[in-house]
Amino acid sequence: MIHIDEEVSRAIDALPTKVNSFGYDAWGFSPKKAKLVYTLIRRALWSYFRPKIQGIENLPAGRVLIVPNHSGQLPLDAALIALACLLRAEPPRLVRSMVERWFPKLPLINEVLWRGGAVLGDPINCRNLLLDEQAILVFPEGAKGSGKVWFDRYQLQKFGRGFMRLALATQSPIVPCAVVGGEESIVSLYDWKGLAKLLGFPYAPIHPLLPLLGPFAYLPLPVRFHITFGKPMMFEGPHDDDDAVIDEKVAKVKYEVKRLIDEGLAQRKGLFT
Amino acid sequence: MILITGISGGLAQRVAQRLLERGEDVVGVDYRESRRLPSDLTNMPIYRASYNKTALEDVFRKHRFDSVLHLGRVASMRVERAKRFDLNVLGTQKLMNLCVTHGVKNLVVLSTFHIYGADPLNHTPIAEDDPIRAGYEFRAIADAIQLDNMATTWIYQHREVRTVVLRPTNVIGPSIQNTISQFIRMEHVPYLAGFDPMMQFIHEEDLGAAVVAALDGDAYGVFNLAGPDVIPWRTALRLAKTKAFPVPTALSRFIVRTFALFPSYLVNFYKYPCVITDALFRKTFGWEPKVGVREAIESAVAKARARRQ
């Protein structure tokens, strides 16, 4: 048996109760099992990547969309942001990560995701949770962001418009967020699209040390993560406005995320410190 | 006077009992023979007629029905696909035509949430206007989808008959013999390794009350019925006190092919969620479930467990 981390346990106990008498919500979140999930994230990832969290006090109470850059091949950034909001936010916040459409089909992984509070990245899921005053974690770059190759590191990919339309429809603030360190944890030189299609993966990263280390090349390096939350941004206007109008608003968020990334990169003294 | 189809089934009988208790005249019909009727139903006129055959017309000539409760959708895989099509699709069409020609005022059609399909891309919860995804992958459910489509189109084409279509989630209870009830009554139940989807259950008494509420109300339309709480499948198995064991997903196809009575389209329901909302029905008809999930599951498996011990 794994010993549940006390800090994780206290934070989850402090969350507002939104589960039925069996201890589940409709998406399959379970506080009891989430304690195990977040304990594992803390033991395996938090202590490994030693994230430096800044600006978490910017997280407003109630409904909010957290919008970070996406990087690092594996969704390590999502796990670390979720744990940061649980351990460092006052009061602790449960983050509902919108996951790629690929995950529900993965045995066991789907269970771990749902029990920990993640949900399928679908506009209706997102709207329902925002209306329920919950915190959403959405990566508008999607798999294009996490599957980036080394030469594109910290270059933001195209942002989708869905998150902005949902923010407008539900009058939710957007908290821009920057993750620095993810790009160097697992390096990809090339995205082998043919192999990805064959395996049914969203992308297939080829690591520079693959010929030398084989699968061990994909073990992430213990790069220190820097996670910065920006000031909440409120947007006004109809949610069903023309794409061009929505794009202007999305650009403002993208600019803010980029600015936070650049700040983080400038502040960083070394990869591991 | 009220006609109930599927009267050999447990649900139809429970609804008949409810209506007789409050002094209604009830007539039952089924394509199967109605054996072992509860004693309080023995005085009720019961006809044996395939829903798609002329014998059904004669039932309408003998009685003047104000209301028809079409609870007799055939879901059992024991009935071959062509016959299920005849009974469910042609039969429902005939029944609805008879309702129009004989001036029936209220029609309640019992459909199923299975038509939504348990898809990895399902959002939560699913409402009545969401896509019907099951047919995309499984043709074994085509008859159920067409029954539902016909009835929902009917609502607007024939406003003279007030039609309510109900899409209940997993129905369980002591008198229900559907696949999921039989599944949780077994001593050893397999689950798909690495999958534990959220599920809902509605007790036969709550569904019976919902059918009667739909009959008594004055609204028309399509409505989900979700029951009380949402729980993972393995929690349901624990409540049923079964011995659950994992099987790899790859094996599930083989198992389904071997046990032909297990509908192929149900496999996904043990893998992906199909959580529905019945907020619309609750608001429209003032109904709410009274039997909790634990109680519902325990009542459904009680007899089977007693027999084993």
XYZ file of C-alpha atoms in Angstrom:
582
model
C 0.000 0.000 0.000
C 1.129 3.519 -0.756
C 1.153 5.913 2.141
C -1.044 8.892 1.245
C 0.797 12.225 1.378
C -0.590 14.236 4.283
C -0.464 17.589 2.563
C -2.301 16.179 -0.466
C -4.848 14.567 1.813
C -5.487 17.816 3.715
C -5.840 19.806 0.485
C -8.355 17.362 -1.000
C -10.335 17.291 2.246
C -10.538 21.081 2.070
C -12.166 21.034 -1.411
C -15.869 21.865 -1.586
C -17.839 18.599 -1.659
C -19.285 18.053 -5.111
C -19.604 14.280 -5.037
C -22.537 11.962 -4.340
C -22.940 9.700 -1.321
C -20.753 7.073 -3.010
C -17.925 9.600 -3.316
C -18.017 10.258 -7.086
C -19.088 13.054 -9.376
C -20.666 12.420 -12.773
C -17.252 12.500 -14.527
C -15.753 9.936 -12.164
C -13.752 12.226 -9.870
C -13.271 10.604 -6.473
C -11.613 12.543 -3.641
C -10.544 9.284 -2.023
C -8.825 7.950 -5.137
C -7.566 11.408 -6.124
C -5.497 11.374 -2.917
C -3.630 8.393 -4.302
C -3.269 9.938 -7.764
C -1.880 13.231 -6.434
C 0.354 11.443 -3.927
C 1.918 9.588 -6.846
C 2.297 12.826 -8.821
C 3.949 14.429 -5.814
C 6.339 11.546 -5.185
C 7.224 10.849 -8.810
C 7.008 14.223 -10.555
C 6.977 17.064 -8.031
C 10.118 15.947 -6.223
C 11.783 15.147 -9.544
C 11.064 18.433 -11.347
C 11.052 20.634 -8.176
C 8.684 23.179 -9.771
C 9.004 26.821 -8.807
C 5.477 28.243 -8.585
C 4.840 31.970 -9.031
C 1.657 34.057 -9.056
C -0.685 31.337 -7.785
C -2.411 34.058 -5.749
C -3.730 35.346 -9.108
C -6.114 32.392 -9.261
C -9.584 33.853 -8.613
C -12.268 32.066 -6.600
C -14.997 30.305 -8.562
C -15.053 29.509 -12.270
C -11.776 30.044 -14.091
C -9.941 28.855 -17.198
C -6.221 28.289 -16.728
C -4.518 28.633 -20.118
C -0.842 27.576 -20.307
C 1.601 26.712 -23.068
C 1.907 22.971 -23.730
C 5.246 21.181 -24.036
C 7.356 18.156 -23.217
C 5.790 15.236 -25.176
C 4.081 13.862 -22.042
C 1.435 15.897 -20.137
C 3.817 16.448 -17.207
C 2.968 20.151 -17.296
C -0.725 19.381 -16.686
C 0.055 17.131 -13.716
C 2.362 19.723 -12.133
C -0.101 22.622 -12.641
C -2.906 20.530 -11.133
C -0.795 19.659 -8.100
C 0.367 23.276 -7.734
C -3.254 24.464 -7.584
C -4.019 21.794 -5.021
C -1.026 22.412 -2.746
C -0.229 26.082 -3.213
C -3.536 27.838 -3.912
C -5.418 29.342 -0.963
C -7.881 27.666 -0.563
C -6.786 24.514 -2.460
C -8.281 24.261 -5.961
C -9.119 21.083 -7.849
C -8.137 21.503 -11.476
C -10.252 19.810 -14.119
C -7.815 19.109 -16.966
C -9.357 18.863 -20.429
C -7.679 15.800 -21.898
C -6.913 14.912 -25.491
C -9.521 12.740 -27.243
C -6.982 9.963 -27.376
C -6.877 9.227 -23.622
C -10.306 7.666 -22.911
C -9.268 4.599 -24.896
C -6.130 3.896 -22.831
C -6.715 1.195 -20.208
C -5.890 2.172 -16.606
C -4.648 5.622 -17.670
C -8.247 6.686 -18.330
C -9.222 5.527 -14.837
C -6.359 7.421 -13.193
C -7.269 10.576 -15.132
C -10.990 10.521 -14.304
C -10.458 9.699 -10.613
C -7.976 12.551 -10.353
C -10.465 15.052 -11.764
C -9.536 15.193 -15.455
C -12.339 15.096 -18.036
C -12.552 14.575 -21.781
C -11.757 17.858 -23.550
C -15.232 18.607 -24.836
C -16.982 22.000 -24.897
C -20.055 20.676 -23.076
C -17.957 19.134 -20.284
C -16.071 22.419 -20.014
C -19.222 24.547 -19.916
C -20.889 22.322 -17.313
C -17.860 22.494 -15.024
C -17.461 26.272 -15.406
C -21.140 26.777 -14.570
C -20.442 24.661 -11.493
C -17.735 27.209 -10.476
C -14.832 24.841 -11.073
C -11.308 25.506 -12.382
C -10.542 24.266 -15.909
C -7.088 23.571 -17.297
C -7.055 23.820 -21.057
C -4.144 23.811 -23.487
C -5.343 25.721 -26.559
C -2.361 24.453 -28.568
C -3.474 20.852 -28.019
C -1.203 18.020 -29.132
C 0.554 20.419 -31.527
C 2.043 22.090 -28.455
C 3.135 19.027 -26.513
C 4.500 17.260 -29.606
C 6.775 20.133 -30.634
C 10.327 19.386 -31.747
C 13.443 20.930 -30.171
C 13.844 23.630 -32.842
C 10.357 25.012 -32.057
C 10.829 25.104 -28.284
C 8.890 27.869 -26.510
C 7.312 28.879 -29.823
C 3.579 28.962 -29.205
C 1.588 26.993 -31.754
C -1.802 28.045 -33.082
C -4.309 28.605 -30.260
C -7.815 27.213 -30.765
C -10.816 29.510 -30.300
C -12.946 27.136 -28.211
C -11.627 28.255 -24.820
C -12.355 31.919 -25.602
C -15.893 31.209 -26.757
C -16.504 29.232 -23.554
C -15.014 31.991 -21.407
C -17.318 34.524 -23.074
C -20.391 32.282 -22.861
C -19.901 31.568 -19.165
C -18.345 34.923 -18.170
C -15.270 33.137 -16.830
C -11.927 34.813 -16.185
C -8.874 33.439 -17.999
C -5.618 33.001 -16.097
C -2.681 32.896 -18.536
C 0.050 30.563 -17.400
C 3.606 29.826 -18.482
C 5.489 26.569 -18.042
C 9.256 26.774 -18.492
C 11.319 23.589 -18.340
C 8.980 21.216 -20.103
C 10.678 21.647 -23.460
C 13.986 20.381 -22.086
C 12.605 17.441 -20.054
C 11.980 15.170 -23.035
C 13.565 16.300 -26.269
C 12.164 15.453 -29.676
C 14.202 16.069 -32.816
C 11.598 14.835 -35.235
C 7.936 13.916 -35.190
C 7.637 10.703 -37.180
C 4.066 11.127 -38.449
C 3.946 7.780 -40.254
C 4.820 5.862 -37.095
C 2.341 7.929 -35.053
C -0.426 7.039 -37.475
C 0.539 3.380 -37.389
C 0.491 3.282 -33.575
C -2.587 5.492 -33.275
C -0.595 8.115 -31.330
C -1.115 11.867 -31.708
C 2.623 12.181 -32.517
C 5.790 10.046 -32.386
C 8.810 11.946 -30.992
C 12.268 10.784 -32.004
C 14.777 11.482 -29.243
C 18.344 12.449 -30.258
C 19.772 9.772 -27.963
C 17.395 7.058 -29.180
C 20.155 5.091 -31.054
C 22.332 5.181 -27.943
C 19.854 4.642 -25.091
C 16.872 3.028 -26.774
C 13.620 3.542 -24.877
C 15.565 4.935 -21.892
C 16.126 8.091 -23.923
C 12.542 9.012 -23.146
C 13.084 9.172 -19.382
C 12.612 12.882 -18.669
C 15.635 14.857 -17.508
C 15.290 16.368 -14.017
C 14.940 19.885 -15.414
C 13.470 22.371 -12.933
C 10.001 23.526 -13.989
C 9.003 27.183 -13.567
C 5.250 27.651 -13.517
C 3.946 31.229 -13.526
C 0.302 32.229 -13.240
C -0.567 35.640 -14.703
C -3.263 38.113 -13.704
C -6.827 37.008 -14.573
C -8.136 38.421 -17.854
C -11.829 39.162 -18.346
C -13.278 39.413 -21.848
C -16.554 40.952 -22.937
C -18.665 40.339 -26.001
C -20.867 37.694 -27.603
C -19.470 34.154 -27.537
C -20.745 33.509 -31.066
C -18.983 36.479 -32.630
C -17.084 36.208 -35.930
C -13.892 34.151 -35.858
C -11.856 37.281 -36.590
C -13.204 39.032 -33.469
C -12.562 35.956 -31.316
C -9.066 35.660 -32.811
C -8.217 39.173 -31.583
C -9.173 38.202 -28.033
C -7.283 34.882 -28.290
C -4.221 36.823 -29.471
C -4.292 38.881 -26.261
C -4.158 35.700 -24.153
C -1.465 34.209 -26.367
C 0.592 37.395 -26.055
C 0.291 37.264 -22.262
C 1.356 33.589 -22.143
C 4.301 34.401 -24.407
C 5.281 37.341 -22.195
C 5.213 35.113 -19.096
C 7.313 32.461 -20.876
C 9.909 35.057 -21.906
C 10.047 36.404 -18.349
C 10.508 32.898 -17.024
C 13.258 32.121 -19.541
C 15.058 35.377 -18.695
C 14.849 34.655 -14.962
C 16.125 31.109 -15.325
C 19.796 30.759 -14.334
C 20.264 27.170 -15.458
C 18.303 24.145 -16.577
C 18.466 22.369 -13.242
C 18.382 25.255 -10.764
C -59.007 2.291 -20.846
C -55.287 1.670 -21.212
C -53.400 -0.808 -23.414
C -49.979 -2.022 -22.251
C -47.640 -3.856 -24.622
C -44.987 -6.287 -23.419
C -47.264 -7.542 -20.645
C -45.240 -10.763 -20.187
C -42.389 -8.605 -18.983
C -41.820 -7.567 -15.393
C -41.907 -3.834 -15.995
C -45.233 -3.870 -17.889
C -46.762 -5.982 -15.135
C -45.608 -3.592 -12.419
C -47.099 -0.678 -14.357
C -50.364 -2.620 -14.853
C -50.555 -3.262 -11.114
C -50.052 0.450 -10.423
C -52.862 1.402 -12.796
C -55.274 -1.306 -11.595
C -54.716 -0.212 -8.008
C -56.052 3.215 -8.824
C -59.070 1.755 -10.591
C -58.120 2.007 -14.265
C -59.242 -0.491 -16.898
C -56.127 -2.128 -18.260
C -55.620 -4.507 -21.194
C -52.349 -6.279 -21.865
C -50.807 -7.570 -25.072
C -47.598 -9.457 -25.816
C -46.120 -11.363 -28.745
C -45.021 -13.976 -26.217
C -47.170 -16.238 -24.123
C -47.926 -14.695 -20.744
C -47.176 -17.321 -18.166
C -46.975 -17.015 -14.412
C -48.929 -13.784 -14.093
C -49.057 -12.208 -10.639
C -52.386 -13.119 -9.000
C -53.705 -9.545 -9.044
C -53.380 -9.458 -12.849
C -55.335 -12.653 -13.614
C -58.594 -10.764 -14.257
C -56.992 -8.383 -16.728
C -57.760 -9.153 -20.393
C -54.553 -10.304 -22.054
C -54.042 -10.906 -25.770
C -51.276 -12.670 -27.560
C -50.458 -10.833 -30.761
C -47.323 -9.948 -32.674
C -47.212 -6.151 -32.791
C -46.725 -6.202 -36.551
C -49.605 -8.612 -37.297
C -53.325 -8.048 -37.865
C -54.169 -9.685 -34.534
C -53.182 -6.387 -32.906
C -55.840 -4.565 -34.925
C -58.489 -6.799 -33.414
C -57.428 -5.801 -29.898
C -58.143 -2.176 -30.854
C -61.550 -3.190 -32.292
C -62.545 -4.969 -29.078
C -61.649 -2.108 -26.709
C -61.690 1.684 -26.897
C -58.317 2.840 -25.590
C -57.679 6.358 -24.344
C -54.024 5.625 -23.740
C -51.389 3.177 -24.962
C -48.188 2.353 -23.079
C -45.748 0.777 -25.515
C -43.380 -0.886 -23.054
C -42.802 -3.977 -25.188
C -39.611 -3.197 -27.063
C -37.795 -6.472 -27.703
C -34.178 -6.235 -26.592
C -33.346 -9.899 -26.086
C -30.706 -11.317 -28.399
C -32.592 -14.617 -28.185
C -34.923 -13.100 -30.738
C -33.140 -13.036 -34.077
C -32.429 -9.709 -35.711
C -35.032 -9.961 -38.480
C -37.755 -10.733 -35.962
C -36.625 -7.919 -33.678
C -36.942 -5.592 -36.655
C -40.472 -6.861 -37.356
C -41.605 -6.483 -33.761
C -39.815 -3.254 -32.883
C -39.936 -1.284 -36.093
C -42.936 -2.582 -38.043
C -44.779 -3.330 -34.811
C -44.299 0.168 -33.411
C -45.359 1.647 -36.752
C -48.543 -0.441 -36.731
C -49.264 0.399 -33.106
C -48.862 4.123 -33.742
C -51.116 3.988 -36.801
C -53.749 2.191 -34.748
C -53.491 4.931 -32.125
C -54.349 7.540 -34.762
C -57.201 5.627 -36.402
C -58.788 4.717 -33.068
C -58.508 8.161 -31.497
C -56.042 7.264 -28.737
C -55.142 10.417 -26.816
C -51.918 9.456 -25.013
C -49.028 7.276 -26.140
C -45.963 6.497 -24.039
C -43.117 4.705 -25.854
C -40.332 3.090 -23.866
C -37.038 3.476 -25.742
C -33.560 3.088 -24.210
C -30.429 5.106 -23.488
C -28.428 2.386 -25.272
C -29.069 4.192 -28.560
C -26.744 7.035 -27.478
C -23.944 4.508 -27.355
C -21.032 4.426 -24.896
C -18.477 6.287 -26.951
C -15.007 7.448 -25.855
C -16.006 10.924 -27.046
C -19.190 11.165 -24.980
C -19.495 14.282 -22.892
C -21.197 14.248 -19.500
C -24.111 14.354 -19.117
C -25.915 13.463 -22.330
C -29.171 15.292 -23.002
C -32.078 14.381 -25.271
C -30.824 16.376 -28.259
C -27.373 14.792 -28.296
C -26.330 12.499 -31.173
C -27.402 8.861 -31.299
C -23.997 7.253 -31.675
C -24.537 3.522 -31.071
C -25.608 2.625 -34.609
C -22.347 3.924 -36.014
C -20.545 0.862 -34.744
C -23.194 -1.762 -34.005
C -25.969 -2.899 -36.298
C -27.505 -5.087 -33.593
C -29.054 -1.922 -32.153
C -30.445 -0.593 -35.452
C -34.010 -1.682 -34.614
C -33.954 0.161 -31.276
C -32.681 3.327 -32.947
C -35.343 3.162 -35.620
C -38.073 2.553 -33.047
C -36.938 5.657 -31.186
C -36.640 7.722 -34.384
C -40.093 6.717 -35.553
C -41.687 7.560 -32.233
C -39.907 10.917 -31.923
C -40.842 11.934 -35.480
C -44.370 10.877 -34.679
C -44.566 13.340 -31.795
C -44.644 16.227 -34.248
C -46.395 14.588 -37.199
C -49.413 13.464 -35.200
C -50.088 16.061 -32.575
C -53.577 14.601 -32.032
C -51.884 11.772 -30.106
C -49.872 13.182 -27.197
C -46.701 11.110 -27.422
C -43.958 10.788 -24.791
C -40.778 8.840 -25.608
C -38.733 7.700 -22.608
C -35.053 6.788 -22.762
C -34.244 5.177 -19.414
C -30.741 4.253 -18.284
C -29.976 0.692 -17.055
C -33.275 -0.655 -15.677
C -32.913 -3.064 -12.767
C -35.218 -4.676 -10.235
C -36.494 -8.013 -8.983
C -38.880 -8.555 -11.917
C -36.576 -7.309 -14.694
C -34.849 -9.869 -16.937
C -32.679 -7.618 -19.128
C -28.980 -8.231 -19.803
C -27.603 -6.008 -17.052
C -29.922 -7.467 -14.389
C -28.886 -10.980 -15.375
C -25.267 -9.863 -15.410
C -25.226 -8.547 -11.846
C -27.101 -11.635 -10.639
C -24.206 -13.917 -11.609
C -21.750 -15.062 -8.972
C -18.643 -14.244 -11.007
C -18.761 -11.207 -13.251
C -15.979 -10.116 -15.611
C -15.002 -6.496 -16.007
C -12.705 -4.979 -18.623
C -9.235 -4.521 -17.150
C -8.278 -0.864 -16.861
C -11.792 0.464 -17.431
C -14.342 1.418 -14.787
C -16.896 3.725 -16.429
C -19.505 5.717 -14.566
C -22.969 4.168 -14.737
C -26.536 4.901 -13.728
C -29.328 2.579 -12.667
C -33.059 3.120 -12.426
C -35.224 0.843 -10.301
C -38.301 -0.771 -11.883
C -40.601 0.997 -9.400
C -39.138 4.399 -10.251
C -39.436 3.668 -13.970
C -43.024 2.493 -13.406
C -43.791 5.759 -11.605
C -42.172 7.686 -14.460
C -44.309 5.890 -17.063
C -47.446 6.729 -15.065
C -46.282 10.348 -14.635
C -45.795 10.580 -18.409
C -49.273 9.110 -18.907
C -50.901 11.564 -16.477
C -49.040 14.672 -17.615
C -49.914 16.917 -20.523
C -46.452 17.490 -22.012
C -45.069 15.643 -25.032
C -41.515 15.003 -26.201
C -38.436 12.838 -25.696
C -37.071 12.429 -22.192
C -34.103 10.715 -20.571
C -34.538 8.877 -17.274
C -31.300 8.691 -15.316
C -32.232 7.465 -11.851
C -30.439 8.563 -8.670
C -26.628 8.463 -8.316
C -23.821 7.899 -10.819
C -21.374 5.165 -9.740
C -18.507 3.245 -11.357
C -19.301 -0.201 -12.728
C -17.041 -1.993 -10.234
C -18.797 -0.211 -7.368
C -22.070 -1.564 -8.760
C -20.580 -5.061 -8.809
C -19.473 -4.608 -5.204
C -22.990 -3.552 -4.224
C -24.308 -6.672 -5.995
C -21.806 -8.691 -3.916
C -20.503 -10.472 -6.995
C -16.989 -11.779 -7.386
C -15.592 -9.495 -10.069
C -12.571 -10.496 -12.147
C -10.691 -8.605 -14.853
C -10.491 -9.689 -18.477
C -8.271 -8.001 -21.065
C -10.195 -5.857 -23.536
C -8.729 -7.872 -26.397
C -10.527 -10.948 -25.048
C -13.882 -9.205 -24.758
C -14.605 -9.570 -28.485
C -13.987 -13.268 -28.275
C -16.225 -13.569 -25.223
C -19.028 -11.672 -26.946
C -18.791 -13.925 -29.985
C -18.896 -16.999 -27.786
C -21.882 -15.899 -25.738
C -24.187 -14.795 -28.521
C -26.824 -13.649 -26.043
C -24.655 -10.766 -24.882
C -25.428 -7.840 -27.204
C -22.246 -6.627 -28.910
C -23.212 -2.970 -28.505
C -23.254 -3.364 -24.735
C -19.519 -4.092 -24.520
C -18.652 -0.413 -24.845
C -20.924 0.385 -21.907
C -18.408 -1.401 -19.670
C -15.581 0.674 -21.106
C -16.757 4.221 -21.787
C -19.269 6.397 -19.971
C -22.793 7.090 -21.180
C -24.040 9.275 -18.342
C -27.368 10.907 -19.138
C -29.350 13.731 -17.522
C -33.058 13.575 -16.757
C -33.367 17.179 -15.587
C -35.950 17.826 -18.335
C -38.236 14.964 -17.294
C -38.011 15.895 -13.610
C -38.921 19.496 -14.381
C -41.703 18.653 -16.837
C -43.449 15.861 -14.956
C -42.459 16.560 -11.344
C -41.040 13.053 -10.992
C -37.982 12.000 -9.052
C -36.462 8.604 -8.259
C -37.187 7.221 -4.801
C -35.054 4.068 -4.761
C -31.323 4.619 -4.182
C -28.699 2.787 -6.235
C -27.675 0.504 -3.382
C -31.274 -0.488 -2.674
C -32.022 -0.950 -6.392
C -29.054 -3.244 -6.968
C -29.681 -5.242 -3.798
C -33.342 -5.770 -4.723
C -32.371 -6.882 -8.235
C -29.946 -9.551 -7.041
C -31.652 -10.667 -3.798
C -33.430 -13.706 -5.242
C -30.408 -14.939 -7.192
C -28.188 -14.594 -4.121
C -30.659 -16.444 -1.915
C -30.808 -19.272 -4.452
C -27.011 -19.601 -4.411
C -26.779 -19.812 -0.641
